[in-house]
PDB file of C-alpha atoms in Angstrom:
ATOM      1  CA  SER A   1      49.696  26.362 130.142  1.00 41.00           C
ATOM      2  CA  GLY A   2      47.874  29.252 128.716  1.00 44.00           C
ATOM      3  CA  LYS A   3      48.704  32.879 129.150  1.00 43.00           C
ATOM      4  CA  SER A   4      46.903  35.326 131.547  1.00 41.00           C
ATOM      5  CA  ASN A   5      47.256  38.851 132.549  1.00 42.00           C
ATOM      6  CA  THR A   6      47.398  40.588 135.857  1.00 38.00           C
ATOM      7  CA  THR A   7      47.819  44.225 136.746  1.00 38.00           C
ATOM      8  CA  LEU A   8      50.204  45.917 139.099  1.00 42.00           C
ATOM      9  CA  HIS A   9      49.440  49.245 140.721  1.00 40.00           C
ATOM     10  CA  ASN A  10      52.251  51.311 142.027  1.00 40.00           C
ATOM     11  CA  ASP A  11      52.427  55.056 142.499  1.00 41.00           C
ATOM     12  CA  ASN A  12      49.325  55.507 140.330  1.00 40.00           C
ATOM     13  CA  ASN A  13      51.016  53.662 137.506  1.00 43.00           C
ATOM     14  CA  LYS A  14      49.155  50.641 135.977  1.00 43.00           C
ATOM     15  CA  VAL A  15      51.269  48.013 134.424  1.00 44.00           C
ATOM     16  CA  GLU A  16      49.936  44.991 132.611  1.00 43.00           C
ATOM     17  CA  ILE A  17      51.954  41.818 133.303  1.00 43.00           C
ATOM     18  CA  GLU A  18      51.654  38.783 131.079  1.00 44.00           C
ATOM     19  CA  LEU A  19      51.893  35.410 132.941  1.00 43.00           C
ATOM     20  CA  THR A  20      53.006  32.423 130.956  1.00 44.00           C
ATOM     21  CA  GLY A  21      52.916  29.779 133.584  1.00 46.00           C
ATOM     22  CA  LYS A  22      56.720  29.518 133.695  1.00 48.00           C
ATOM     23  CA  ASN A  23      57.120  31.621 136.747  1.00 49.00           C
ATOM     24  CA  ASP A  24      54.686  32.966 139.408  1.00 49.00           C
ATOM     25  CA  ILE A  25      54.691  36.685 139.815  1.00 48.00           C
ATOM     26  CA  VAL A  26      54.095  37.797 143.366  1.00 50.00           C
ATOM     27  CA  VAL A  27      51.887  40.851 143.345  1.00 50.00           C
ATOM     28  CA  PRO A  28      53.202  43.316 145.943  1.00 52.00           C
ATOM     29  CA  SER A  29      51.222  43.791 149.086  1.00 55.00           C
ATOM     30  CA  PRO A  30      50.295  47.335 150.135  1.00 54.00           C
ATOM     31  CA  ASN A  31      53.256  47.287 152.564  1.00 62.00           C
ATOM     32  CA  ASN A  32      55.734  46.790 149.760  1.00 74.00           C
ATOM     33  CA  VAL A  33      55.618  50.307 148.468  1.00 82.00           C
ATOM     34  CA  HIS A  34      57.847  51.645 145.811  1.00 88.00           C
ATOM     35  CA  LYS A  35      60.542  53.642 147.531  1.00 88.00           C
ATOM     36  CA  LYS A  36      62.071  56.257 145.356  1.00 91.00           C
ATOM     37  CA  THR A  37      65.276  56.363 147.434  1.00 95.00           C
ATOM     38  CA  ASP A  38      66.316  52.899 146.347  1.00 97.00           C
ATOM     39  CA  ALA A  39      67.773  51.790 142.915  1.00 97.00           C
ATOM     40  CA  ILE A  40      69.168  48.694 141.272  1.00 98.00           C
ATOM     41  CA  VAL A  41      71.796  49.747 138.698  1.00 98.00           C
ATOM     42  CA  TYR A  42      73.331  48.249 135.624  1.00 97.00           C
ATOM     43  CA  LEU A  43      75.948  49.626 133.345  1.00 96.00           C
ATOM     44  CA  ALA A  44      75.076  48.020 129.986  1.00 93.00           C
ATOM     45  CA  GLN A  45      77.363  47.588 126.993  1.00 86.00           C
ATOM     46  CA  PHE A  46      75.389  47.922 123.837  1.00 84.00           C
ATOM     47  CA  GLY A  47      78.398  47.493 121.640  1.00 68.00           C
ATOM     48  CA  ASN A  48      81.580  45.306 121.875  1.00 56.00           C
ATOM     49  CA  HIS A  49      83.745  45.183 124.932  1.00 50.00           C
ATOM     50  CA  SER A  50      87.317  44.127 124.477  1.00 47.00           C
ATOM     51  CA  SER A  51      87.901  43.003 128.080  1.00 47.00           C
ATOM     52  CA  TYR A  52      85.297  40.344 128.127  1.00 48.00           C
ATOM     53  CA  GLY A  53      84.513  37.231 126.087  1.00 48.00           C
ATOM     54  CA  ALA A  54      81.315  35.388 125.381  1.00 53.00           C
ATOM     55  CA  GLN A  55      79.604  33.068 127.893  1.00 57.00           C
ATOM     56  CA  LEU A  56      77.930  29.762 127.404  1.00 56.00           C
ATOM     57  CA  ASP A  57      74.427  28.888 128.721  1.00 55.00           C
ATOM     58  CA  ALA A  58      73.512  25.446 130.159  1.00 52.00           C
ATOM     59  CA  GLY A  59      73.135  24.107 126.615  1.00 57.00           C
ATOM     60  CA  HIS A  60      76.614  25.365 125.692  1.00 56.00           C
ATOM     61  CA  LYS A  61      75.194  28.006 123.361  1.00 63.00           C
ATOM     62  CA  VAL A  62      76.972  31.384 123.268  1.00 62.00           C
ATOM     63  CA  ILE A  63      75.135  34.214 124.974  1.00 62.00           C
ATOM     64  CA  THR A  64      76.464  37.752 124.742  1.00 64.00           C
ATOM     65  CA  GLY A  65      75.386  41.427 125.208  1.00 72.00           C
ATOM     66  CA  ILE A  66      71.582  42.017 125.246  1.00 87.00           C
ATOM     67  CA  SER A  67      70.695  38.366 125.728  1.00 89.00           C
ATOM     68  CA  LYS A  68      72.646  38.309 128.960  1.00 90.00           C
ATOM     69  CA  LEU A  69      71.088  41.564 130.164  1.00 94.00           C
ATOM     70  CA  ASN A  70      67.593  40.324 129.228  1.00 95.00           C
ATOM     71  CA  LYS A  71      68.135  37.134 131.216  1.00 94.00           C
ATOM     72  CA  SER A  72      69.513  39.027 134.234  1.00 95.00           C
ATOM     73  CA  LEU A  73      66.459  41.340 134.140  1.00 97.00           C
ATOM     74  CA  GLU A  74      63.986  38.493 133.799  1.00 97.00           C
ATOM     75  CA  LEU A  75      65.374  36.780 136.852  1.00 97.00           C
ATOM     76  CA  LEU A  76      65.678  40.029 138.799  1.00 97.00           C
ATOM     77  CA  TYR A  77      62.011  40.850 138.308  1.00 97.00           C
ATOM     78  CA  VAL A  78      60.630  37.410 138.897  1.00 96.00           C
ATOM     79  CA  ASN A  79      62.666  36.845 141.996  1.00 97.00           C
ATOM     80  CA  TYR A  80      62.678  40.328 143.507  1.00 97.00           C
ATOM     81  CA  VAL A  81      61.281  43.393 141.869  1.00 97.00           C
ATOM     82  CA  TYR A  82      57.708  42.225 141.177  1.00 95.00           C
ATOM     83  CA  GLN A  83      57.401  41.571 144.955  1.00 94.00           C
ATOM     84  CA  PHE A  84      59.472  44.600 146.140  1.00 95.00           C
ATOM     85  CA  PRO A  85      59.005  47.391 143.589  1.00 95.00           C
ATOM     86  CA  THR A  86      62.269  49.194 143.051  1.00 96.00           C
ATOM     87  CA  ASP A  87      63.752  51.563 140.311  1.00 97.00           C
ATOM     88  CA  VAL A  88      65.932  49.654 137.967  1.00 98.00           C
ATOM     89  CA  ILE A  89      68.226  52.031 136.038  1.00 98.00           C
ATOM     90  CA  ILE A  90      70.282  50.841 132.994  1.00 98.00           C
ATOM     91  CA  PHE A  91      73.124  53.231 132.442  1.00 97.00           C
ATOM     92  CA  TYR A  92      74.948  53.311 129.102  1.00 95.00           C
ATOM     93  CA  ASP A  93      77.746  55.079 127.315  1.00 93.00           C
ATOM     94  CA  HIS A  94      76.285  57.980 125.324  1.00 92.00           C
ATOM     95  CA  LEU A  95      78.535  56.991 122.359  1.00 89.00           C
ATOM     96  CA  SER A  96      76.860  53.594 122.185  1.00 89.00           C
ATOM     97  CA  PRO A  97      73.164  53.949 122.971  1.00 93.00           C
ATOM     98  CA  PRO A  98      70.582  51.151 122.605  1.00 93.00           C
ATOM     99  CA  ASP A  99      68.097  51.559 119.754  1.00 93.00           C
ATOM    100  CA  ALA A 100      64.323  52.132 120.328  1.00 95.00           C
ATOM    101  CA  ASP A 101      63.397  48.466 119.757  1.00 95.00           C
ATOM    102  CA  THR A 102      65.968  47.252 122.263  1.00 94.00           C
ATOM    103  CA  MET A 103      64.669  49.562 124.939  1.00 96.00           C
ATOM    104  CA  ALA A 104      61.091  48.719 124.213  1.00 96.00           C
ATOM    105  CA  ASN A 105      61.828  44.904 124.437  1.00 95.00           C
ATOM    106  CA  LEU A 106      63.823  45.306 127.618  1.00 96.00           C
ATOM    107  CA  ARG A 107      61.038  47.520 129.203  1.00 95.00           C
ATOM    108  CA  ARG A 108      58.208  45.195 128.400  1.00 94.00           C
ATOM    109  CA  ASN A 109      56.354  44.016 131.516  1.00 94.00           C
ATOM    110  CA  ARG A 110      59.154  45.593 133.692  1.00 96.00           C
ATOM    111  CA  PRO A 111      57.829  48.553 135.748  1.00 95.00           C
ATOM    112  CA  HIS A 112      60.193  51.260 136.950  1.00 96.00           C
ATOM    113  CA  LEU A 113      62.827  50.302 134.381  1.00 97.00           C
ATOM    114  CA  GLN A 114      64.775  53.390 133.088  1.00 97.00           C
ATOM    115  CA  PHE A 115      67.465  53.985 130.592  1.00 97.00           C
ATOM    116  CA  ARG A 116      69.962  56.784 131.307  1.00 97.00           C
ATOM    117  CA  SER A 117      72.798  58.019 129.090  1.00 97.00           C
ATOM    118  CA  LEU A 118      76.147  58.903 130.546  1.00 96.00           C
ATOM    119  CA  ASP A 119      77.455  61.948 128.831  1.00 95.00           C
ATOM    120  CA  GLU A 120      80.997  63.316 128.877  1.00 92.00           C
ATOM    121  CA  LYS A 121      80.569  64.595 132.427  1.00 94.00           C
ATOM    122  CA  TRP A 122      80.303  61.051 133.616  1.00 95.00           C
ATOM    123  CA  TRP A 123      82.001  59.142 130.827  1.00 93.00           C
ATOM    124  CA  SER A 124      85.384  60.583 130.016  1.00 90.00           C
ATOM    125  CA  LEU A 125      88.972  60.357 131.106  1.00 89.00           C
ATOM    126  CA  PRO A 126      89.982  62.583 134.009  1.00 87.00           C
ATOM    127  CA  TYR A 127      92.793  65.079 134.365  1.00 83.00           C
ATOM    128  CA  GLU A 128      93.353  65.604 130.590  1.00 83.00           C
ATOM    129  CA  LEU A 129      94.392  62.013 129.973  1.00 87.00           C
ATOM    130  CA  GLN A 130      94.178  60.876 126.279  1.00 87.00           C
ATOM    131  CA  PRO A 131      93.150  57.381 125.113  1.00 85.00           C
ATOM    132  CA  TRP A 132      96.405  56.973 123.096  1.00 87.00           C
ATOM    133  CA  GLN A 133      98.228  57.007 126.398  1.00 85.00           C
ATOM    134  CA  LEU A 134      96.849  53.605 127.303  1.00 83.00           C
ATOM    135  CA  VAL A 135     100.081  51.820 126.367  1.00 83.00           C
ATOM    136  CA  LEU A 136     101.877  53.850 128.972  1.00 82.00           C
ATOM    137  CA  TRP A 137      99.556  52.992 131.840  1.00 84.00           C
ATOM    138  CA  SER A 138      99.758  50.078 134.289  1.00 82.00           C
ATOM    139  CA  ARG A 139      98.132  46.889 132.906  1.00 82.00           C
ATOM    140  CA  PRO A 140      97.404  48.185 129.370  1.00 82.00           C
ATOM    141  CA  ALA A 141      95.426  45.061 128.577  1.00 84.00           C
ATOM    142  CA  PHE A 142      92.481  46.740 130.229  1.00 86.00           C
ATOM    143  CA  SER A 143      90.759  48.944 127.724  1.00 87.00           C
ATOM    144  CA  VAL A 144      89.810  52.564 128.174  1.00 87.00           C
ATOM    145  CA  GLY A 145      86.144  51.505 128.316  1.00 88.00           C
ATOM    146  CA  TYR A 146      86.874  49.198 131.169  1.00 89.00           C
ATOM    147  CA  ARG A 147      88.710  51.817 133.025  1.00 90.00           C
ATOM    148  CA  LEU A 148      85.790  54.353 132.550  1.00 92.00           C
ATOM    149  CA  MET A 149      83.508  51.691 134.049  1.00 93.00           C
ATOM    150  CA  MET A 150      85.745  51.234 137.011  1.00 92.00           C
ATOM    151  CA  ARG A 151      85.856  55.016 137.573  1.00 92.00           C
ATOM    152  CA  TRP A 152      82.031  55.252 137.265  1.00 95.00           C
ATOM    153  CA  PHE A 153      81.365  52.539 139.917  1.00 95.00           C
ATOM    154  CA  ALA A 154      84.196  53.544 142.195  1.00 94.00           C
ATOM    155  CA  VAL A 155      83.766  57.282 142.189  1.00 94.00           C
ATOM    156  CA  LEU A 156      81.168  59.015 140.012  1.00 96.00           C
ATOM    157  CA  ILE A 157      77.972  57.027 140.441  1.00 97.00           C
ATOM    158  CA  TRP A 158      77.714  58.091 144.083  1.00 96.00           C
ATOM    159  CA  HIS A 159      77.609  61.782 143.106  1.00 97.00           C
ATOM    160  CA  TYR A 160      75.136  61.036 140.364  1.00 97.00           C
ATOM    161  CA  LEU A 161      72.645  59.065 142.578  1.00 97.00           C
ATOM    162  CA  ASP A 162      72.949  61.555 145.468  1.00 97.00           C
ATOM    163  CA  ALA A 163      71.932  64.356 143.146  1.00 97.00           C
ATOM    164  CA  GLU A 164      68.885  62.207 142.170  1.00 96.00           C
ATOM    165  CA  ASN A 165      68.074  61.841 145.909  1.00 96.00           C
ATOM    166  CA  TYR A 166      68.728  58.119 145.977  1.00 97.00           C
ATOM    167  CA  THR A 167      70.180  56.901 149.299  1.00 96.00           C
ATOM    168  CA  HIS A 168      70.709  53.150 148.577  1.00 96.00           C
ATOM    169  CA  CYS A 169      71.664  51.215 145.432  1.00 96.00           C
ATOM    170  CA  MET A 170      72.481  47.704 144.388  1.00 97.00           C
ATOM    171  CA  ARG A 171      74.770  47.076 141.491  1.00 96.00           C
ATOM    172  CA  LEU A 172      74.268  44.149 139.088  1.00 96.00           C
ATOM    173  CA  ASP A 173      76.263  43.154 136.036  1.00 93.00           C
ATOM    174  CA  ASP A 174      74.531  42.025 132.810  1.00 91.00           C
ATOM    175  CA  ASP A 175      75.483  38.543 133.766  1.00 88.00           C
ATOM    176  CA  SER A 176      74.356  38.769 137.394  1.00 91.00           C
ATOM    177  CA  TYR A 177      71.621  36.075 137.798  1.00 92.00           C
ATOM    178  CA  ILE A 178      69.326  35.934 140.851  1.00 93.00           C
ATOM    179  CA  LEU A 179      68.304  32.281 140.737  1.00 92.00           C
ATOM    180  CA  SER A 180      65.830  32.072 143.626  1.00 93.00           C
ATOM    181  CA  LYS A 181      63.240  34.200 145.376  1.00 95.00           C
ATOM    182  CA  ILE A 182      64.448  36.860 147.717  1.00 95.00           C
ATOM    183  CA  GLU A 183      61.786  36.983 150.450  1.00 93.00           C
ATOM    184  CA  TYR A 184      62.680  40.298 152.081  1.00 94.00           C
ATOM    185  CA  ASN A 185      63.276  43.854 150.984  1.00 95.00           C
ATOM    186  CA  LEU A 186      67.049  44.186 150.657  1.00 95.00           C
ATOM    187  CA  PHE A 187      67.100  47.909 151.064  1.00 95.00           C
ATOM    188  CA  ASP A 188      64.867  47.929 154.175  1.00 94.00           C
ATOM    189  CA  TYR A 189      67.249  45.270 155.698  1.00 93.00           C
ATOM    190  CA  MET A 190      70.135  47.612 155.159  1.00 94.00           C
ATOM    191  CA  ARG A 191      68.320  50.582 156.661  1.00 93.00           C
ATOM    192  CA  ASP A 192      66.839  48.727 159.593  1.00 93.00           C
ATOM    193  CA  ASN A 193      70.191  47.138 160.529  1.00 93.00           C
ATOM    194  CA  LYS A 194      72.250  50.202 159.842  1.00 93.00           C
ATOM    195  CA  LYS A 195      74.370  48.524 157.214  1.00 92.00           C
ATOM    196  CA  ARG A 196      76.385  50.619 154.870  1.00 92.00           C
ATOM    197  CA  TYR A 197      77.787  48.006 152.419  1.00 91.00           C
ATOM    198  CA  ALA A 198      77.176  44.368 151.420  1.00 90.00           C
ATOM    199  CA  PHE A 199      78.254  42.133 148.558  1.00 85.00           C
ATOM    200  CA  ARG A 200      77.763  38.564 147.241  1.00 81.00           C
ATOM    201  CA  ASN A 201      80.078  36.826 144.851  1.00 71.00           C
ATOM    202  CA  PRO A 202      79.477  33.070 144.896  1.00 72.00           C
ATOM    203  CA  VAL A 203      81.443  32.510 141.637  1.00 66.00           C
ATOM    204  CA  LEU A 204      85.008  33.612 141.355  1.00 62.00           C
ATOM    205  CA  GLU A 205      86.067  34.987 137.993  1.00 61.00           C
ATOM    206  CA  SER A 206      89.380  33.837 136.464  1.00 61.00           C
ATOM    207  CA  ASP A 207      91.344  34.270 133.303  1.00 56.00           C
TER     208      ASP A 207
END
């Protein structure tokens, strides 16, 4: 099928969306307003990560790094964000930033997508610990980068988002794939039902 364009209007921003016929984009109704208190967050790895290996797609081809993130974003937008406009924030280590082309490609047709660098305030070892001490720590197979990631999501991200006036967030990994339409606003559901925490993990990870 041929390509066509539609336009999304949110918060006085006009975004041209290219339709290819592969997926239907649901244009938000006036009731599905962009709430600046809600965010979907990623922590992207734009370099190598020693704690994870490559994955295989349905055709048994290797997918890594940016290709996984791009697939996750594509499914997120088609199955949720186009219908329920939400800030999508991609955090990254300030020592391994994405290049301009990567950011432009990931932003294309994706409104409210932001990139934010984590400087030393948010991405450093605490309490004067040094990377060389890794061999002395419990479970040294987990790299310093992995431990910084855990510290970010367990402790620091809440301070960061609170300072930015966000009240609700949803974390996705670069290999988190939303495979079907979500027909309701997840954040409104949490607020309306006075829920504080929820998770979904249909696939168990193993060594």
